[in-house]
Short mmCIF file of C-alpha atoms and ligand atoms in Angstrom, two decimals:
data_model
loop_
_atom_site.label_atom_id
_atom_site.label_comp_id
_atom_site.label_asym_id
_atom_site.label_seq_id
_atom_site.Cartn_x
_atom_site.Cartn_y
_atom_site.Cartn_z
CA MET A 363 56.19 130.43 152.38
CA THR A 364 56.63 130.09 148.32
CA PRO A 365 58.76 132.36 146.83
CA LYS A 366 55.98 133.65 144.68
CA ARG A 367 53.84 134.31 147.55
CA SER A 368 56.96 136.35 149.59
CA PHE A 369 57.51 138.20 146.47
CA LYS A 370 53.73 139.22 146.49
CA LEU A 371 53.87 139.96 149.89
CA LYS A 372 56.67 142.32 149.49
CA LEU A 373 54.78 144.08 147.02
CA ILE A 374 51.93 144.37 149.05
CA LEU A 375 53.19 145.09 152.22
CA SER A 376 55.42 148.22 150.26
CA TYR A 377 52.14 149.46 148.79
CA PHE A 378 50.31 149.18 152.15
CA PHE A 379 52.92 151.02 154.00
CA VAL A 380 52.89 154.11 151.64
CA VAL A 381 49.10 154.39 151.49
CA LEU A 382 49.01 154.16 155.52
CA VAL A 383 51.55 156.76 155.91
CA CYS A 384 49.51 159.00 153.20
CA PHE A 385 46.02 157.87 155.21
CA GLY A 386 48.04 159.18 158.87
CA PHE A 387 49.13 162.29 157.19
CA ALA A 388 45.83 162.77 155.69
CA ALA A 389 43.83 162.34 159.05
CA PHE A 390 46.47 164.64 160.54
CA PHE A 391 45.73 167.39 158.30
CA LEU A 392 41.85 167.21 158.62
CA LYS A 393 42.04 166.94 162.50
CA ARG A 394 44.34 170.32 162.50
CA ALA A 395 42.55 171.80 159.44
CA SER A 396 39.56 172.30 161.45
CA PHE A 397 40.91 174.32 164.80
CA GLU A 398 44.47 176.18 163.06
CA THR A 399 46.10 177.54 160.76
CA THR A 400 46.71 175.31 157.34
CA GLU A 401 50.40 175.23 157.40
CA PRO A 402 50.90 172.43 159.26
CA VAL A 403 48.57 170.51 156.91
CA PHE A 404 50.82 171.58 154.00
CA ILE A 405 53.86 170.47 155.67
CA GLY A 406 52.34 166.89 156.64
CA LEU A 407 51.23 166.65 153.07
CA ILE A 408 55.02 167.16 151.84
CA LEU A 409 56.36 164.74 154.31
CA ALA A 410 54.05 162.07 153.35
CA LEU A 411 54.88 162.61 149.33
CA PHE A 412 58.29 162.45 150.72
CA PHE A 413 57.97 159.48 152.39
CA ALA A 414 56.03 157.91 149.82
CA PHE A 415 58.78 158.57 147.21
CA ILE A 416 61.51 156.90 149.10
CA VAL A 417 59.70 154.27 150.04
CA GLY A 418 58.33 153.85 146.55
CA SER A 419 62.05 153.48 145.15
CA MET A 420 63.44 151.57 147.47
CA ALA A 421 60.85 149.25 146.56
CA ALA A 422 61.46 149.64 142.78
CA SER A 423 64.85 149.35 142.92
CA MET A 424 64.38 146.05 144.97
CA MET A 425 62.91 144.71 142.07
CA ILE A 426 64.29 146.36 139.25
CA ASN A 427 68.22 145.80 139.65
CA PRO A 428 67.98 141.98 139.81
CA ILE A 429 65.91 142.35 136.26
CA ASN A 430 68.36 144.56 134.98
CA ARG A 431 71.10 142.43 135.47
CA MET A 432 69.21 139.60 133.92
CA ILE A 433 68.74 141.83 130.68
CA ASP A 434 72.29 142.18 130.92
CA VAL A 435 73.39 138.61 131.04
CA SER A 436 70.61 137.38 128.40
CA ARG A 437 71.85 140.05 125.79
CA LYS A 438 74.98 138.27 126.16
CA TYR A 439 73.40 134.67 125.76
CA SER A 440 71.74 136.24 122.53
CA GLU A 441 75.25 137.43 121.29
CA GLY A 442 76.37 133.43 121.73
CA ASP A 443 78.03 134.12 125.23
CA PHE A 444 76.95 131.21 127.46
CA SER A 445 79.55 131.53 129.70
CA ARG A 446 78.21 134.43 131.97
CA ARG A 447 76.05 133.58 135.13
CA ILE A 448 73.31 135.65 136.88
CA ILE A 449 74.23 136.14 140.41
CA HIS A 450 71.16 136.00 142.84
CA SER A 451 70.65 134.84 146.26
CA SER A 452 66.91 135.74 147.22
CA LYS A 453 64.66 132.75 147.24
CA ASP A 454 61.92 134.83 145.53
CA GLU A 455 60.49 134.79 141.90
CA ILE A 456 63.39 137.04 140.47
CA GLY A 457 65.89 134.62 142.27
CA GLU A 458 63.96 131.65 140.56
CA LEU A 459 63.61 132.84 137.43
CA ALA A 460 67.54 133.57 137.47
CA GLY A 461 68.53 130.60 138.85
CA THR A 462 66.42 128.95 135.62
CA LEU A 463 68.20 131.32 133.12
CA ASN A 464 71.72 130.45 134.61
CA LYS A 465 70.31 126.23 134.04
CA MET A 466 69.26 126.96 130.64
CA ALA A 467 72.53 128.81 129.79
CA GLN A 468 74.51 126.01 131.40
CA ASP A 469 72.54 123.23 129.37
CA ILE A 470 72.82 125.21 126.20
CA GLU A 471 76.61 125.57 126.81
CA ASP A 472 76.95 121.89 127.34
CA LYS A 473 75.00 121.29 124.15
CA ILE A 474 76.97 123.70 121.87
CA LYS A 475 80.13 122.01 123.16
CA GLY A 476 78.96 118.71 122.54
CA VAL A 477 77.88 119.85 118.84
CA ARG A 478 81.31 121.49 118.66
CA THR A 479 83.27 118.02 119.24
CA GLN A 480 80.86 116.38 117.10
CA ASN A 481 81.86 118.96 114.22
CA GLN A 482 85.33 118.52 114.92
CA GLN A 483 85.54 114.90 114.47
CA LEU A 484 83.19 114.90 111.46
CA ALA A 485 85.73 117.75 109.68
CA ALA A 486 88.51 115.26 110.83
CA ILE A 487 86.88 112.27 108.87
CA PHE A 488 85.92 114.67 106.02
CA ASN A 489 89.38 115.77 105.87
CA SER A 490 91.20 112.45 105.93
CA MET A 491 88.81 110.64 103.72
CA ILE A 492 90.64 108.87 100.89
CA GLU A 493 87.41 109.22 98.92
CA GLY A 494 86.57 112.59 97.52
CA VAL A 495 83.76 114.11 99.05
CA ILE A 496 81.39 116.94 97.64
CA VAL A 497 78.41 118.44 99.05
CA VAL A 498 76.06 120.54 96.65
CA ASP A 499 72.74 122.82 97.84
CA LYS A 500 69.60 122.41 96.59
CA ALA A 501 70.65 124.84 93.46
CA GLY A 502 73.44 122.93 92.47
CA ARG A 503 76.21 125.19 94.25
CA ILE A 504 79.05 123.80 95.98
CA VAL A 505 79.03 123.70 99.65
CA SER A 506 81.91 121.83 100.99
CA ILE A 507 84.58 119.78 99.37
CA ASN A 508 87.25 117.85 101.02
CA PRO A 509 91.40 118.06 100.16
CA THR A 510 91.24 114.71 98.06
CA ILE A 511 88.69 116.17 95.69
CA GLU A 512 90.86 119.16 95.46
CA LYS A 513 93.73 117.11 94.70
CA ILE A 514 91.83 115.20 92.15
CA PHE A 515 90.65 118.00 90.25
CA GLY A 516 93.43 120.60 91.18
CA VAL A 517 90.57 123.14 92.55
CA SER A 518 90.64 125.00 95.90
CA LYS A 519 88.19 124.63 98.53
CA LYS A 520 88.32 128.48 98.57
CA ASP A 521 87.70 128.65 95.02
CA THR A 522 84.71 126.33 94.50
CA GLU A 523 82.68 127.07 97.57
CA GLY A 524 79.38 128.96 96.64
CA ARG A 525 79.83 128.16 92.60
CA LEU A 526 77.48 126.32 90.77
CA PHE A 527 79.48 122.46 90.09
CA LEU A 528 79.59 122.61 86.50
CA GLU A 529 81.67 126.17 87.02
CA ALA A 530 83.93 125.06 89.66
CA ILE A 531 84.72 121.72 88.47
CA ARG A 532 84.32 120.94 84.80
CA ASN A 533 82.91 117.58 84.76
CA ASN A 534 80.05 116.85 82.09
CA ASP A 535 79.27 113.00 83.97
CA MET A 536 79.15 114.16 87.32
CA ALA A 537 77.25 117.45 86.72
CA GLU A 538 74.51 115.40 85.15
CA LEU A 539 74.35 112.64 87.93
CA ILE A 540 74.21 115.69 90.62
CA ASN A 541 71.48 117.35 88.58
CA ASP A 542 69.63 114.15 88.16
CA ILE A 543 69.79 113.54 91.86
CA LEU A 544 68.26 117.06 92.45
CA LYS A 545 65.63 116.48 90.69
CA LYS A 546 64.46 112.92 91.40
CA GLY A 547 65.63 112.83 95.00
CA GLU A 548 66.90 109.32 94.44
CA PRO A 549 70.36 107.97 95.18
CA SER A 550 72.51 107.23 92.07
CA SER A 551 75.97 105.55 91.14
CA LYS A 552 78.40 105.29 87.75
CA GLU A 553 81.60 105.01 86.65
CA ILE A 554 83.34 107.74 85.80
CA SER A 555 86.57 108.18 83.76
CA LEU A 556 88.90 110.97 84.36
CA VAL A 557 92.21 111.99 82.19
CA LEU A 558 94.38 113.53 85.05
CA PRO A 559 96.70 113.28 82.97
CA VAL A 560 96.63 109.86 82.99
CA ARG A 561 93.32 108.17 82.61
CA ARG A 562 91.84 107.17 85.96
CA ILE A 563 88.62 105.24 86.48
CA PHE A 564 86.33 106.65 89.64
CA GLN A 565 83.30 105.20 91.10
CA LEU A 566 80.70 107.70 91.78
CA ASN A 567 78.41 107.37 94.38
CA ALA A 568 75.53 110.14 95.12
CA THR A 569 72.84 110.41 97.34
CA PRO A 570 70.27 113.45 98.31
CA PHE A 571 69.50 114.93 101.63
CA PHE A 572 66.10 116.13 102.52
CA ASP A 573 64.57 118.84 104.47
CA ASN A 574 60.82 118.41 105.26
CA GLN A 575 60.81 116.05 102.47
CA ILE A 576 61.90 118.39 99.88
CA VAL A 577 65.38 117.79 98.19
CA ASN A 578 67.96 120.07 99.74
CA GLY A 579 70.91 119.27 98.61
CA CYS A 580 73.31 116.10 97.23
CA LEU A 581 76.54 114.68 98.94
CA ALA A 582 78.61 112.92 96.44
CA VAL A 583 81.78 110.58 97.17
CA ILE A 584 83.82 109.53 94.47
CA HIS A 585 87.10 106.59 95.00
CA ASP A 586 89.31 105.74 92.64
CA ILE A 587 88.97 101.93 91.32
CA THR A 588 91.69 102.03 88.55
CA GLU A 589 93.57 99.66 90.57
CA ILE A 590 90.73 97.06 91.30
CA ARG A 591 89.80 97.59 87.52
CA ARG A 592 93.77 96.76 86.55
CA LEU A 593 93.76 93.88 88.72
CA GLU A 594 90.34 92.52 87.11
CA THR A 595 91.58 92.67 83.89
CA MET A 596 94.86 91.47 84.69
CA ARG A 597 93.20 88.20 86.28
CA SER A 598 90.77 87.55 83.46
CA ASP A 599 93.59 87.98 81.10
CA PHE A 600 95.57 85.68 82.94
CA VAL A 601 93.06 82.79 83.06
CA ALA A 602 92.47 83.36 79.02
CA ASN A 603 96.08 82.96 78.94
CA VAL A 604 96.21 79.79 81.08
CA SER A 605 93.20 78.44 79.44
CA HIS A 606 94.71 79.23 75.64
CA GLU A 607 98.15 77.96 76.62
CA LEU A 608 96.93 74.55 77.88
CA LYS A 609 94.30 74.36 75.10
CA THR A 610 96.99 74.13 72.06
CA PRO A 611 98.96 71.05 73.56
CA LEU A 612 95.95 69.48 74.54
CA THR A 613 93.88 69.70 71.25
CA SER A 614 97.05 68.36 69.44
CA ILE A 615 97.56 65.57 72.28
CA LYS A 616 93.68 64.83 71.90
CA GLY A 617 93.76 64.64 68.13
CA PHE A 618 96.70 62.30 67.97
CA VAL A 619 95.86 59.98 70.28
CA GLU A 620 92.12 60.17 68.01
CA THR A 621 94.33 59.57 64.84
CA LEU A 622 96.21 56.47 66.34
CA LEU A 623 93.10 54.86 67.75
CA GLU A 624 91.38 55.03 64.53
CA SER A 625 93.78 53.79 62.35
CA ALA A 626 97.35 55.04 62.60
CA LEU A 627 98.40 52.67 65.48
CA ASP A 628 99.26 50.02 62.87
CA ASP A 629 101.21 52.59 60.61
CA LYS A 630 104.54 51.79 61.23
CA GLU A 631 105.54 55.00 59.21
CA ASN A 632 103.79 57.19 61.53
CA ASN A 633 102.76 55.91 64.61
CA ARG A 634 106.33 56.42 66.36
CA ASN A 635 105.94 60.00 64.84
CA PHE A 636 102.63 60.76 66.58
CA LEU A 637 103.80 59.13 69.85
CA LYS A 638 106.66 61.82 69.86
CA ILE A 639 104.31 64.55 69.09
CA ILE A 640 102.28 63.32 72.08
CA GLN A 641 105.31 63.26 74.17
CA ASP A 642 106.35 66.69 73.50
CA HIS A 643 103.18 68.67 74.20
CA THR A 644 102.71 66.63 77.34
CA GLU A 645 106.37 67.67 77.94
CA ARG A 646 105.20 71.72 77.19
CA LEU A 647 102.24 71.26 79.30
CA ASN A 648 104.23 69.62 82.32
CA VAL A 649 106.66 72.76 82.01
CA LEU A 650 103.67 75.21 82.07
CA VAL A 651 102.13 73.82 84.95
CA THR A 652 105.58 73.56 86.74
CA ASP A 653 105.98 77.24 85.77
CA LEU A 654 102.67 78.18 87.03
CA LEU A 655 103.11 76.53 90.47
CA ILE A 656 106.41 78.27 90.95
CA LEU A 657 104.81 81.37 89.83
CA SER A 658 101.72 81.02 92.13
CA HIS A 659 104.13 79.87 94.95
CA LEU A 660 106.19 83.22 94.47
CA GLU A 661 103.03 85.42 94.39
CA SER A 662 101.56 83.82 97.78
CA LYS A 663 102.50 85.31 101.09
CA GLU A 664 103.73 82.21 102.56
CA ILE A 665 107.07 82.30 100.53
CA THR A 666 110.05 82.26 102.84
CA LEU A 667 113.24 83.04 101.42
CA GLU A 668 116.44 80.87 102.73
CA ARG A 669 119.32 83.68 102.91
CA ARG A 670 122.57 82.44 103.40
CA ASP A 671 126.30 83.78 102.25
CA PHE A 672 127.14 82.29 99.12
CA ASN A 673 129.47 83.01 95.91
CA LEU A 674 127.87 84.39 93.17
CA ARG A 675 130.63 83.50 90.45
CA GLN A 676 130.43 79.91 91.25
CA LEU A 677 126.89 79.77 91.56
CA ALA A 678 127.02 81.29 87.57
CA ASP A 679 129.49 78.47 86.78
CA GLU A 680 127.48 75.96 87.80
CA VAL A 681 124.55 76.89 86.12
CA MET A 682 126.85 77.44 82.86
CA MET A 683 127.67 74.06 83.02
CA GLY A 684 124.29 72.92 82.91
CA PHE A 685 123.82 74.59 79.51
CA ASP A 686 127.02 73.33 77.87
CA SER A 687 125.59 71.11 75.24
CA GLN A 688 123.52 73.77 74.13
CA LEU A 689 126.03 76.44 73.78
CA LYS A 690 128.23 74.10 72.00
CA LYS A 691 125.18 73.33 69.38
CA LYS A 692 124.98 76.72 68.46
CA GLY A 693 128.49 77.58 68.83
CA ILE A 694 128.16 80.42 71.66
CA GLU A 695 131.34 81.64 73.57
CA ALA A 696 129.80 82.25 77.20
CA LYS A 697 132.19 84.33 79.40
CA ASN A 698 131.53 84.29 83.49
CA GLU A 699 133.44 87.63 84.38
CA LEU A 700 131.89 87.93 87.81
CA ALA A 701 134.35 88.99 90.26
CA ALA A 702 136.06 85.71 92.19
CA ASP A 703 135.20 86.77 95.84
CA LEU A 704 131.53 88.21 94.75
CA SER A 705 129.24 87.36 97.87
CA VAL A 706 125.97 87.91 98.48
CA LYS A 707 123.57 86.75 101.18
CA ALA A 708 120.47 85.43 99.42
CA ASP A 709 118.18 82.24 98.57
CA ARG A 710 121.09 80.54 96.29
CA GLU A 711 118.45 78.10 94.80
CA ARG A 712 116.18 81.02 93.65
CA ILE A 713 119.24 83.18 92.50
CA GLY A 714 120.26 80.02 90.35
CA GLN A 715 116.65 79.79 89.09
CA VAL A 716 117.64 83.63 87.83
CA PHE A 717 120.61 82.77 86.23
CA THR A 718 119.26 79.67 84.37
CA ASN A 719 116.34 81.98 83.18
CA PHE A 720 118.42 84.48 81.75
CA LEU A 721 120.90 82.08 80.12
CA ASP A 722 118.21 80.06 78.76
CA ASN A 723 116.79 83.18 76.90
CA ALA A 724 120.20 84.57 76.22
CA ILE A 725 120.94 80.83 74.06
CA LYS A 726 117.53 80.59 72.49
CA PHE A 727 117.38 83.93 71.34
CA ASN A 728 121.05 84.11 70.36
CA ARG A 729 122.48 83.57 66.61
CA GLU A 730 124.66 80.84 65.48
CA GLY A 731 127.84 81.65 66.93
CA GLY A 732 127.00 84.52 69.41
CA SER A 733 128.03 85.37 72.45
CA ILE A 734 127.34 85.77 76.48
CA GLY A 735 128.72 87.76 78.99
CA ILE A 736 128.13 87.81 82.58
CA TYR A 737 129.73 90.40 84.78
CA ASN A 738 128.98 92.92 87.95
CA GLN A 739 128.98 96.29 88.76
CA GLU A 740 128.85 97.80 92.41
CA SER A 741 127.38 100.97 93.78
CA GLY A 742 125.40 102.47 96.75
CA GLY A 743 125.56 99.11 98.85
CA LYS A 744 124.07 97.20 95.63
CA VAL A 745 125.83 94.68 93.38
CA LYS A 746 124.23 94.81 90.01
CA ILE A 747 124.84 91.65 87.79
CA THR A 748 124.43 91.75 83.88
CA VAL A 749 123.63 88.88 81.52
CA GLU A 750 124.45 90.48 77.78
CA ASP A 751 123.85 88.61 74.58
CA SER A 752 124.63 89.24 71.14
CA GLY A 753 121.23 88.08 70.02
CA ILE A 754 117.92 89.21 67.94
CA GLY A 755 117.36 92.08 70.59
CA ILE A 756 113.93 93.07 71.48
CA PRO A 757 111.96 96.13 69.85
CA GLU A 758 111.46 99.01 71.72
CA LYS A 759 107.99 99.19 72.00
CA ASP A 760 107.97 95.49 73.60
CA VAL A 761 110.47 96.47 76.44
CA PRO A 762 107.97 98.04 78.92
CA ARG A 763 106.01 94.87 79.02
CA ILE A 764 108.81 92.32 78.73
CA PHE A 765 108.42 91.24 82.24
CA GLU A 766 104.70 90.59 82.40
CA ARG A 767 103.32 87.20 82.30
CA PHE A 768 102.85 85.62 78.90
CA TYR A 769 104.36 88.55 77.30
CA ARG A 770 106.21 87.46 74.31
CA VAL A 771 107.49 89.37 71.16
CA ASP A 772 106.90 86.27 68.91
CA LYS A 773 104.41 83.87 70.39
CA ALA A 774 104.89 81.22 68.08
CA HIS A 775 108.71 81.59 67.86
CA SER A 776 108.60 81.40 71.48
CA ARG A 777 106.53 78.35 71.67
CA GLU A 778 108.83 76.56 68.91
CA LEU A 779 111.87 77.19 71.23
CA GLY A 780 109.63 75.48 74.53
CA GLY A 781 109.27 78.88 76.25
CA THR A 782 105.93 79.28 78.11
CA GLY A 783 106.25 83.06 78.31
CA LEU A 784 106.74 83.06 82.49
CA GLY A 785 110.48 82.79 82.97
CA LEU A 786 110.92 86.77 83.05
CA SER A 787 107.82 87.27 85.43
CA ILE A 788 109.26 84.16 87.90
CA VAL A 789 112.80 86.09 87.77
CA LYS A 790 110.93 89.34 88.30
CA HIS A 791 109.27 88.00 91.68
CA ILE A 792 112.53 86.38 92.84
CA ILE A 793 114.57 89.71 92.82
CA GLU A 794 111.84 91.81 94.43
CA LEU A 795 111.52 89.21 97.07
CA HIS A 796 115.04 89.77 97.66
CA ASN A 797 114.65 94.08 97.54
CA GLY A 798 116.69 94.26 94.55
CA ASN A 799 115.56 95.79 91.03
CA ILE A 800 115.11 94.19 87.62
CA GLY A 801 115.53 95.63 84.14
CA VAL A 802 116.94 95.01 80.48
CA GLU A 803 118.41 97.35 77.85
CA SER A 804 118.05 95.91 74.33
CA THR A 805 118.86 97.11 70.55
CA GLU A 806 116.96 95.26 68.10
CA GLY A 807 119.49 93.12 65.88
CA LEU A 808 122.17 93.76 68.25
CA GLY A 809 121.64 92.00 71.40
CA SER A 810 120.22 92.16 75.01
CA LYS A 811 121.41 93.30 78.58
CA PHE A 812 119.29 91.66 81.31
CA TRP A 813 120.42 92.92 84.84
CA PHE A 814 119.43 92.55 88.28
CA THR A 815 120.38 94.05 91.68
CA LEU A 816 120.58 92.55 94.93
CA PRO A 817 121.89 94.16 98.25
CA VAL A 818 125.36 93.48 99.27
P1 ADP B 543 109.70 82.42 77.26
O1 ADP B 543 109.57 81.26 77.80
O2 ADP B 543 109.46 83.10 76.21
O3 ADP B 543 111.20 82.67 77.07
P2 ADP B 543 110.52 84.33 79.23
O4 ADP B 543 109.55 85.12 80.10
O5 ADP B 543 111.30 84.06 79.24
O6 ADP B 543 109.21 83.58 78.42
O7 ADP B 543 110.64 85.60 77.79
C1 ADP B 543 109.83 86.93 77.31
C2 ADP B 543 109.98 87.20 76.12
O8 ADP B 543 110.85 87.80 76.05
C3 ADP B 543 110.46 86.04 74.90
O9 ADP B 543 109.62 85.14 74.53
C4 ADP B 543 111.13 86.85 74.14
O10 ADP B 543 110.51 87.39 73.32
C5 ADP B 543 111.67 87.84 75.27
N1 ADP B 543 113.23 87.70 75.46
C6 ADP B 543 113.51 87.35 77.01
N2 ADP B 543 115.21 86.92 76.69
C7 ADP B 543 115.45 87.44 75.69
C8 ADP B 543 116.49 87.77 74.97
N3 ADP B 543 117.58 87.39 75.94
N4 ADP B 543 116.87 88.33 73.56
C9 ADP B 543 115.64 88.55 72.83
N5 ADP B 543 114.30 88.46 73.70
C10 ADP B 543 114.09 88.03 74.95
#
C-alpha cells in the first residue's frame, strides 16, 4: 500500500467510524422512541456526539501535530536556519512531505556552505591582490574596494562604500572612464598618472558587468607600471647612449679613412697624424666595448664572485703603482693610509677594479700638484674605504645621478680624457654584488670623497 493511500484510508476509516456510531445510536433512538419514554433517546444522542467528538479530535490531532511541527521548522528555514530537521516516523503523505523538506534543507545548507567557501576564497583573492580593485554599481556608486585602493588613494573602505566614485576617490580620469563604460557597456583601458606625492604611472582596465543584458555596474582594476615604464625608458636611453657613443668615433674613423684613400695617403705631412687619430678612436671604441661587456656581465645573473681573504692595503698599493707615471706627470701626491692589517673576504680582482676606477677618476679630475688619500673606518661589522681627492669636485645637482650609466658632468671633457661614463656604474655593480654600499660627498671646486663599504 502506498503512503498516499494509507493516509486516505486513515481519513476514510475515521469518518466512517464516526458515521457508523451516529447511525447506531440513531437506530437505537428510533427503535426505543416508538415504545417507551424519550429519555434513552436523548442519552443515546449525547453519547453519540461525545464519541464522535473524541474520535474526530484524535483523528484531527494525528494529522495536525506533524503539520504544526513542519510549520515551526519551515519558519526557521525562512529565517535562514537550515540546520533544523523534522522528526518523522510515519510512512504516509505527511512523512513523505517531512522527508522532502529535510532533503531540501540539507541541499540548501550544502549549497550555502559551498557559496560561503567560494566567497571566502574570492575575498582572500580580492584582499591580497597587488592590483587595486574597485566595484561600482550602475549608478556609479562604490560597492567595494580592496586594501590596495585604500593604500593608493589614502581612503577607507568604510567611508567610500555607497558613495559616488568622484565624491569618494577624486580622480577625474578614472571617473570619466567608469562613466563611459557604464554608458556604453564596453570594456576600456587607459594609462593614468597619480601624484602620491611622487608621480606614479598606473594602467587602468575596466569592464562592465550585466544583468539581463543591461549594464549593472563596472569592475575597475589598476596596477602600478611605474617600474616597467622606468625600465623601458632606461633601456631606450641606454640604446640611444650606446649608439651615440659608438657613432662618434666611427664617424671620425670613416672620415679619416676616406680622406686617406682619396688624397692624403701620399701627404707626408698629415698621413701619420690621420692614422694616429684613427688609432685613438679605435682604442676608444675598444675601451667602450670592453666596459659594456663588463657591465653586461655584472648585470647578468651568471656572475659568480671568487671570494677569498686578502689584504686591502696591499691591493691598493699594487693599483697605485700602476698609476705611477700619471701621478708623476700631474705632480699629484697619493697616500695609502689603509690599516696595514685590513683584510676582507671578497673578489680581489673586482675590488682591484673598483680602486682602479676611483684612482683613475681622482687623477683625471684632479688639479696639477693636487693630492689623493685612501683611508678606512670601521663601523657595525663593515669597513668603509674612502678615496679622497683635491680635484674639481662635482656640482650638487649632478651628485644623485653620478653612478648612472653614461652620466658625466662634462661629456666633452670626459671624452677628451678617454672616459666612457661607465666606470662608476661598473664600480656600483661590483660593490652591490658584495652586499656593500657606495656613495660620494663632493664640493664643487674643492674635491670629492668616493667611498664604499664591505662586510668585514
Ligand atoms: P668617466 O669614464 O667619464 O670617468 P665615470 O663613470 O668613471 O666615467 O665617471 C662619471 C662622471 O663622474 C665623470 O665624467 C665625471 O664627470 C664625474 N666624476 C667621477 N669621478 C670624479 C672625481 N673624482 N672628481 C670629479 N668628478 C668625477
